[in-house]
Coordinates of C-alpha atoms and ligand atoms in Angstrom, one line a residue:
M1 CA -25.3 -7.1 25.3
T2 CA -23.7 -8.0 22.1
Q3 CA -20.2 -9.1 22.4
P4 CA -17.4 -6.5 21.8
V5 CA -15.3 -7.2 18.8
F6 CA -11.9 -6.3 18.4
R7 CA -9.3 -6.2 15.1
F8 CA -5.8 -6.0 14.0
A9 CA -5.4 -5.0 11.1
P10 CA -1.7 -4.9 9.5
S11 CA -0.8 -4.1 6.3
P12 CA 1.5 -6.9 4.3
N13 CA 4.0 -4.5 3.2
G14 CA 6.6 -5.3 5.2
E15 CA 8.0 -6.9 8.6
L16 CA 6.0 -6.3 11.7
H17 CA 8.0 -4.6 14.2
L18 CA 7.8 -3.5 17.7
G19 CA 4.8 -1.2 17.4
H20 CA 2.6 -3.7 15.6
A21 CA 3.4 -6.2 19.1
Y22 CA 1.9 -3.3 21.2
S23 CA -1.1 -3.0 19.1
A24 CA -1.6 -6.6 18.5
L25 CA -1.5 -7.5 21.8
L26 CA -3.5 -4.6 23.3
N27 CA -6.2 -5.6 21.0
A28 CA -5.8 -9.3 22.3
R29 CA -5.7 -7.7 26.2
M30 CA -9.1 -5.4 26.0
A31 CA -10.5 -8.2 24.1
A32 CA -9.7 -10.7 26.9
A33 CA -10.9 -8.5 29.2
V34 CA -14.2 -7.8 28.4
G35 CA -15.1 -11.2 26.7
G36 CA -14.7 -10.0 23.3
R37 CA -13.8 -11.5 19.9
L38 CA -10.4 -10.8 18.0
L39 CA -10.4 -10.6 14.6
L40 CA -7.3 -10.3 11.7
R41 CA -7.4 -8.5 8.9
I42 CA -5.3 -8.1 6.1
E43 CA -5.1 -5.2 4.3
D44 CA -3.2 -5.6 1.1
I45 CA -5.3 -3.6 -1.3
D46 CA -2.0 -2.4 -2.7
V47 CA -1.4 -5.3 -4.5
T48 CA 2.0 -4.0 -5.9
R49 CA 3.3 -3.4 -2.1
C50 CA 1.4 -6.3 -0.6
T51 CA 3.1 -9.7 -0.7
P52 CA 2.1 -13.4 -0.1
A53 CA 5.3 -13.9 1.6
F54 CA 5.2 -10.6 4.1
E55 CA 1.4 -12.1 5.3
Q56 CA 2.3 -15.8 5.9
A57 CA 5.0 -13.4 8.2
I58 CA 2.9 -11.7 9.9
Y59 CA 0.7 -15.1 10.8
R60 CA 4.2 -16.3 12.4
D61 CA 4.9 -13.2 14.2
L62 CA 1.5 -13.1 16.0
A63 CA 1.0 -16.7 16.6
W64 CA 4.6 -16.8 18.5
L65 CA 3.3 -13.3 20.4
G66 CA 0.7 -15.8 21.5
I67 CA -1.6 -14.1 19.8
V68 CA -5.6 -16.2 19.1
W69 CA -7.3 -14.8 16.0
E70 CA -10.8 -16.2 14.6
E71 CA -10.2 -17.8 11.4
P72 CA -11.2 -17.2 8.4
V73 CA -9.2 -14.0 8.2
R74 CA -10.6 -11.2 5.9
R75 CA -8.0 -10.2 3.5
Q76 CA -9.2 -6.8 1.8
S77 CA -8.0 -8.0 -1.7
D78 CA -10.7 -10.7 -1.8
H79 CA -13.5 -8.4 -1.4
F80 CA -12.6 -5.5 -4.1
A81 CA -16.5 -6.5 -5.1
D82 CA -17.7 -5.0 -1.9
Y83 CA -15.7 -2.0 -2.1
A84 CA -16.7 -1.2 -5.2
R85 CA -20.5 -1.5 -4.4
S86 CA -19.9 1.2 -1.9
L87 CA -17.9 3.5 -4.3
D88 CA -20.9 3.0 -6.3
A89 CA -22.8 4.4 -4.1
L90 CA -20.8 7.6 -3.4
V91 CA -20.9 7.9 -7.0
D92 CA -24.6 7.8 -7.9
A93 CA -25.3 9.8 -5.0
G94 CA -23.2 12.8 -6.4
L95 CA -20.9 12.6 -3.7
A96 CA -17.8 11.4 -5.9
Y97 CA -16.0 12.2 -8.8
P98 CA -12.9 11.5 -11.2
S99 CA -10.2 13.2 -10.7
F100 CA -7.9 13.3 -13.6
M101 CA -5.6 16.4 -12.6
S102 CA -1.7 14.7 -11.9
R103 CA 0.1 15.5 -8.7
G104 CA 2.6 17.8 -10.8
E105 CA -0.6 19.7 -12.2
A106 CA -1.9 20.1 -8.7
R107 CA 1.6 21.2 -7.0
A108 CA 1.8 23.6 -9.9
M109 CA -1.8 25.2 -9.5
I110 CA -0.9 25.3 -5.7
A111 CA 2.6 27.2 -6.6
E112 CA 0.5 29.6 -8.6
A113 CA -1.7 30.8 -5.9
E114 CA 0.8 31.0 -3.6
A115 CA 2.6 33.3 -5.7
D116 CA -0.2 35.1 -6.0
G117 CA -0.1 35.6 -2.3
R118 CA -3.0 33.7 -0.8
D119 CA -2.9 30.8 1.4
W120 CA -3.3 27.5 0.9
P121 CA -5.2 24.8 3.4
R122 CA -3.0 21.9 4.2
D123 CA -4.3 18.6 6.1
P124 CA -3.2 17.8 9.6
D125 CA 0.0 16.1 8.0
G126 CA 0.7 19.5 6.4
V127 CA 0.1 18.2 2.9
P128 CA -1.6 21.0 0.8
L129 CA -5.0 19.9 0.2
F130 CA -6.0 18.6 -3.4
P131 CA -7.5 21.4 -5.8
T132 CA -11.4 21.2 -5.9
V133 CA -11.8 22.5 -9.5
E134 CA -12.5 19.2 -10.8
R135 CA -16.0 19.0 -8.2
R136 CA -17.5 20.7 -11.4
L137 CA -16.3 19.3 -14.2
P138 CA -19.4 18.6 -16.9
E139 CA -20.6 15.1 -17.0
R140 CA -19.8 14.5 -20.3
E141 CA -16.0 15.6 -20.0
R142 CA -15.6 12.8 -17.7
R143 CA -17.2 10.5 -19.6
R144 CA -15.4 11.0 -23.1
R145 CA -11.8 11.5 -20.6
I146 CA -12.8 7.9 -18.9
A147 CA -13.3 6.7 -22.5
A148 CA -10.1 7.7 -23.7
G149 CA -8.4 6.1 -21.3
E150 CA -6.9 9.0 -19.5
P151 CA -5.7 7.9 -15.8
Y152 CA -7.9 9.5 -12.5
A153 CA -8.6 8.2 -9.0
W154 CA -12.2 9.3 -7.5
R155 CA -12.3 11.7 -5.1
L156 CA -15.0 12.4 -2.3
D157 CA -16.4 15.5 -3.0
L158 CA -16.0 17.0 1.0
G159 CA -18.9 19.9 -0.3
A160 CA -21.4 17.8 -1.4
A161 CA -21.0 15.1 1.2
L162 CA -21.0 17.7 4.5
A163 CA -23.7 19.4 2.8
H164 CA -25.5 15.5 2.5
V165 CA -24.6 14.9 6.3
G166 CA -26.3 18.3 7.5
G167 CA -24.5 18.6 11.0
P168 CA -21.3 18.0 12.5
L169 CA -20.3 14.9 13.5
H170 CA -18.1 13.3 16.5
W171 CA -16.8 10.1 17.6
D172 CA -16.5 8.7 20.6
E173 CA -12.4 8.4 21.8
E174 CA -11.6 6.0 24.7
G175 CA -7.9 6.0 24.1
A176 CA -6.3 9.8 23.4
G177 CA -5.5 12.5 20.5
P178 CA -1.9 14.1 20.2
A179 CA -3.0 16.6 22.3
G180 CA -4.7 14.4 24.9
E181 CA -7.9 14.8 23.7
T182 CA -10.6 11.8 24.9
G183 CA -14.4 11.6 25.1
R184 CA -16.5 12.9 22.5
I185 CA -14.2 14.3 19.6
A186 CA -15.5 16.4 17.0
A187 CA -14.7 14.9 13.7
D188 CA -13.4 17.7 10.9
P189 CA -13.1 15.6 7.8
A190 CA -12.9 19.2 5.9
A191 CA -9.3 19.1 7.0
W192 CA -8.4 16.9 4.8
G193 CA -10.2 18.1 1.6
D194 CA -11.4 15.9 -1.2
V195 CA -9.4 12.5 -0.2
V196 CA -9.2 9.8 -2.9
I197 CA -11.6 7.2 -2.0
A198 CA -10.7 4.8 -4.8
R199 CA -8.5 4.2 -7.9
K200 CA -8.3 3.7 -11.4
E201 CA -7.3 0.1 -11.3
V202 CA -8.3 -0.5 -7.8
P203 CA -12.3 0.3 -6.5
T204 CA -11.4 1.6 -3.3
S205 CA -8.4 3.3 -0.9
Y206 CA -7.5 2.6 2.9
H207 CA -10.4 5.4 4.0
L208 CA -13.3 3.4 2.2
S209 CA -11.6 -0.1 2.5
V210 CA -11.3 0.1 6.9
T211 CA -14.6 2.1 7.1
L212 CA -16.4 -0.9 5.0
D213 CA -14.7 -3.8 6.6
D214 CA -15.0 -2.3 10.4
A215 CA -18.9 -2.2 9.8
L216 CA -19.0 -6.0 7.6
Q217 CA -17.1 -7.4 10.1
G218 CA -19.1 -5.9 13.2
V219 CA -16.3 -4.4 14.7
T220 CA -17.5 -2.5 17.9
H221 CA -13.8 -1.0 19.3
V222 CA -11.0 -0.2 16.8
V223 CA -7.4 -0.4 18.9
R224 CA -4.9 1.5 16.9
G225 CA -2.5 3.5 17.0
R226 CA -2.1 7.2 17.4
D227 CA -0.9 8.0 14.3
L228 CA -4.8 7.2 12.8
Y229 CA -6.2 9.8 15.3
F230 CA -7.1 12.3 12.7
A231 CA -7.7 10.1 10.1
T232 CA -11.0 8.8 11.7
A233 CA -12.8 11.6 10.6
V234 CA -12.7 10.4 7.3
Q235 CA -14.1 7.4 8.1
R236 CA -16.9 9.0 10.6
L237 CA -18.0 10.5 7.4
L238 CA -17.7 7.6 5.3
Q239 CA -20.0 5.6 8.0
E240 CA -22.1 8.5 7.8
L241 CA -22.8 8.6 3.9
L242 CA -22.8 4.8 3.5
G243 CA -25.0 4.4 6.9
L244 CA -23.1 2.2 8.9
P245 CA -22.8 1.8 12.6
Q246 CA -19.5 3.9 14.5
P247 CA -17.2 1.6 16.7
V248 CA -15.6 3.2 19.9
Y249 CA -12.1 4.1 19.3
V250 CA -9.0 3.6 21.3
H251 CA -5.8 5.1 19.5
H252 CA -2.9 4.3 21.6
D253 CA 0.8 5.7 21.8
L254 CA 3.3 5.0 19.6
I255 CA 6.2 3.1 20.3
L256 CA 9.0 5.1 19.2
G257 CA 12.8 4.1 18.3
D258 CA 15.5 5.3 20.1
D259 CA 16.3 8.3 18.1
G260 CA 12.2 9.1 19.1
R261 CA 11.0 8.3 15.9
K262 CA 8.2 6.6 14.6
L263 CA 9.4 2.8 14.0
S264 CA 9.0 2.2 10.0
K265 CA 8.7 -1.7 8.2
S266 CA 12.1 -0.7 6.4
R267 CA 14.2 -0.7 10.1
H268 CA 15.1 -4.0 10.8
D269 CA 16.5 -3.6 14.4
T270 CA 12.8 -3.6 15.6
G271 CA 11.3 -6.1 13.2
L272 CA 9.7 -9.1 15.8
A273 CA 11.0 -11.7 13.1
A274 CA 15.1 -10.4 13.8
L275 CA 14.2 -9.7 17.6
R276 CA 13.1 -13.5 17.9
A277 CA 16.2 -14.4 16.0
A278 CA 18.2 -13.1 18.6
D279 CA 16.4 -15.2 20.8
L280 CA 14.3 -12.9 22.5
T281 CA 11.2 -14.7 24.2
P282 CA 7.4 -13.0 23.8
A283 CA 7.7 -12.0 26.8
D284 CA 10.4 -10.1 26.4
I285 CA 8.5 -8.8 23.7
A286 CA 5.5 -7.7 26.2
R287 CA 8.1 -6.1 28.2
M288 CA 10.0 -3.7 25.9
V289 CA 6.2 -2.4 24.6
G290 CA 5.6 -1.3 28.3
L291 CA 2.9 -4.4 28.8
Ligands
LIG301 N1 -3.7 -1.4 8.0 C1 -3.5 0.0 8.5 C2 -2.1 0.0 9.2 O1 -1.4 -1.0 8.7 C3 -4.3 0.0 9.7 C4 -5.4 0.2 9.6 C5 -6.4 0.7 10.8 O2 -6.0 0.1 12.1 O3 -7.4 1.3 10.8 O4 -1.8 1.0 9.4

């Protein structure tokens, strides 16, 4: 049997809080329980919001918690060439297209359709799906607009992608979804519409890099917060399109604040650095998150 591989994959765009501590500790405990490896991955493709200072703080906070991870750490911003290759493969296969429509133009198109009495579909987060009209833009027009320097994003053509896959997709859930879903889960990537898989300036997106890295690093168990449960459908689709293996997924509870809301990086009261400064111990943190 191959050795199980777990990973904790924070973004250095803010301070780690109790929710991250829970996820990291859970990954470490699950890995230890099965004699698995634990990797740490720095998800810093958003080079405007991620900073070296936040990255250093991640190492400090995790070491303080007693987490031991393998070196070297994979930092996504060091691997844009890997993502660009996968993006090219999707574009060459006719599964991704450049989308020039701005958010404002999309909003106007949707408002117009709704004013005509049409029900515009929404994604699992309640956001209206992005219009798909640019799937049909002639190739010459695309080249002309790219050459003219227009802004654009690369979007997955969900219609072409689903046709390419040719059948239903599933994933193995060993945690639970928001309604307690567990076991073999039917993936519904179409619920997200034509997602962005890369930007003009950055040849990747969260979905593309997370999917590719989990495969490149041989991750067998993706243990992460339940807020990413529905996103798994898009990642399953990308695995299928790119010929990548599929890990097992464990979506865990989210740690909520006193107000019952998800913790955020802008709330400093539950930040690990602040809790450490207030003389709490790693054992206190583990207790606070129920481990
Ligand atoms: N980098 C993502 C985050 O900080 C987590 C990605 C994942 O675990 O799939 O929310």
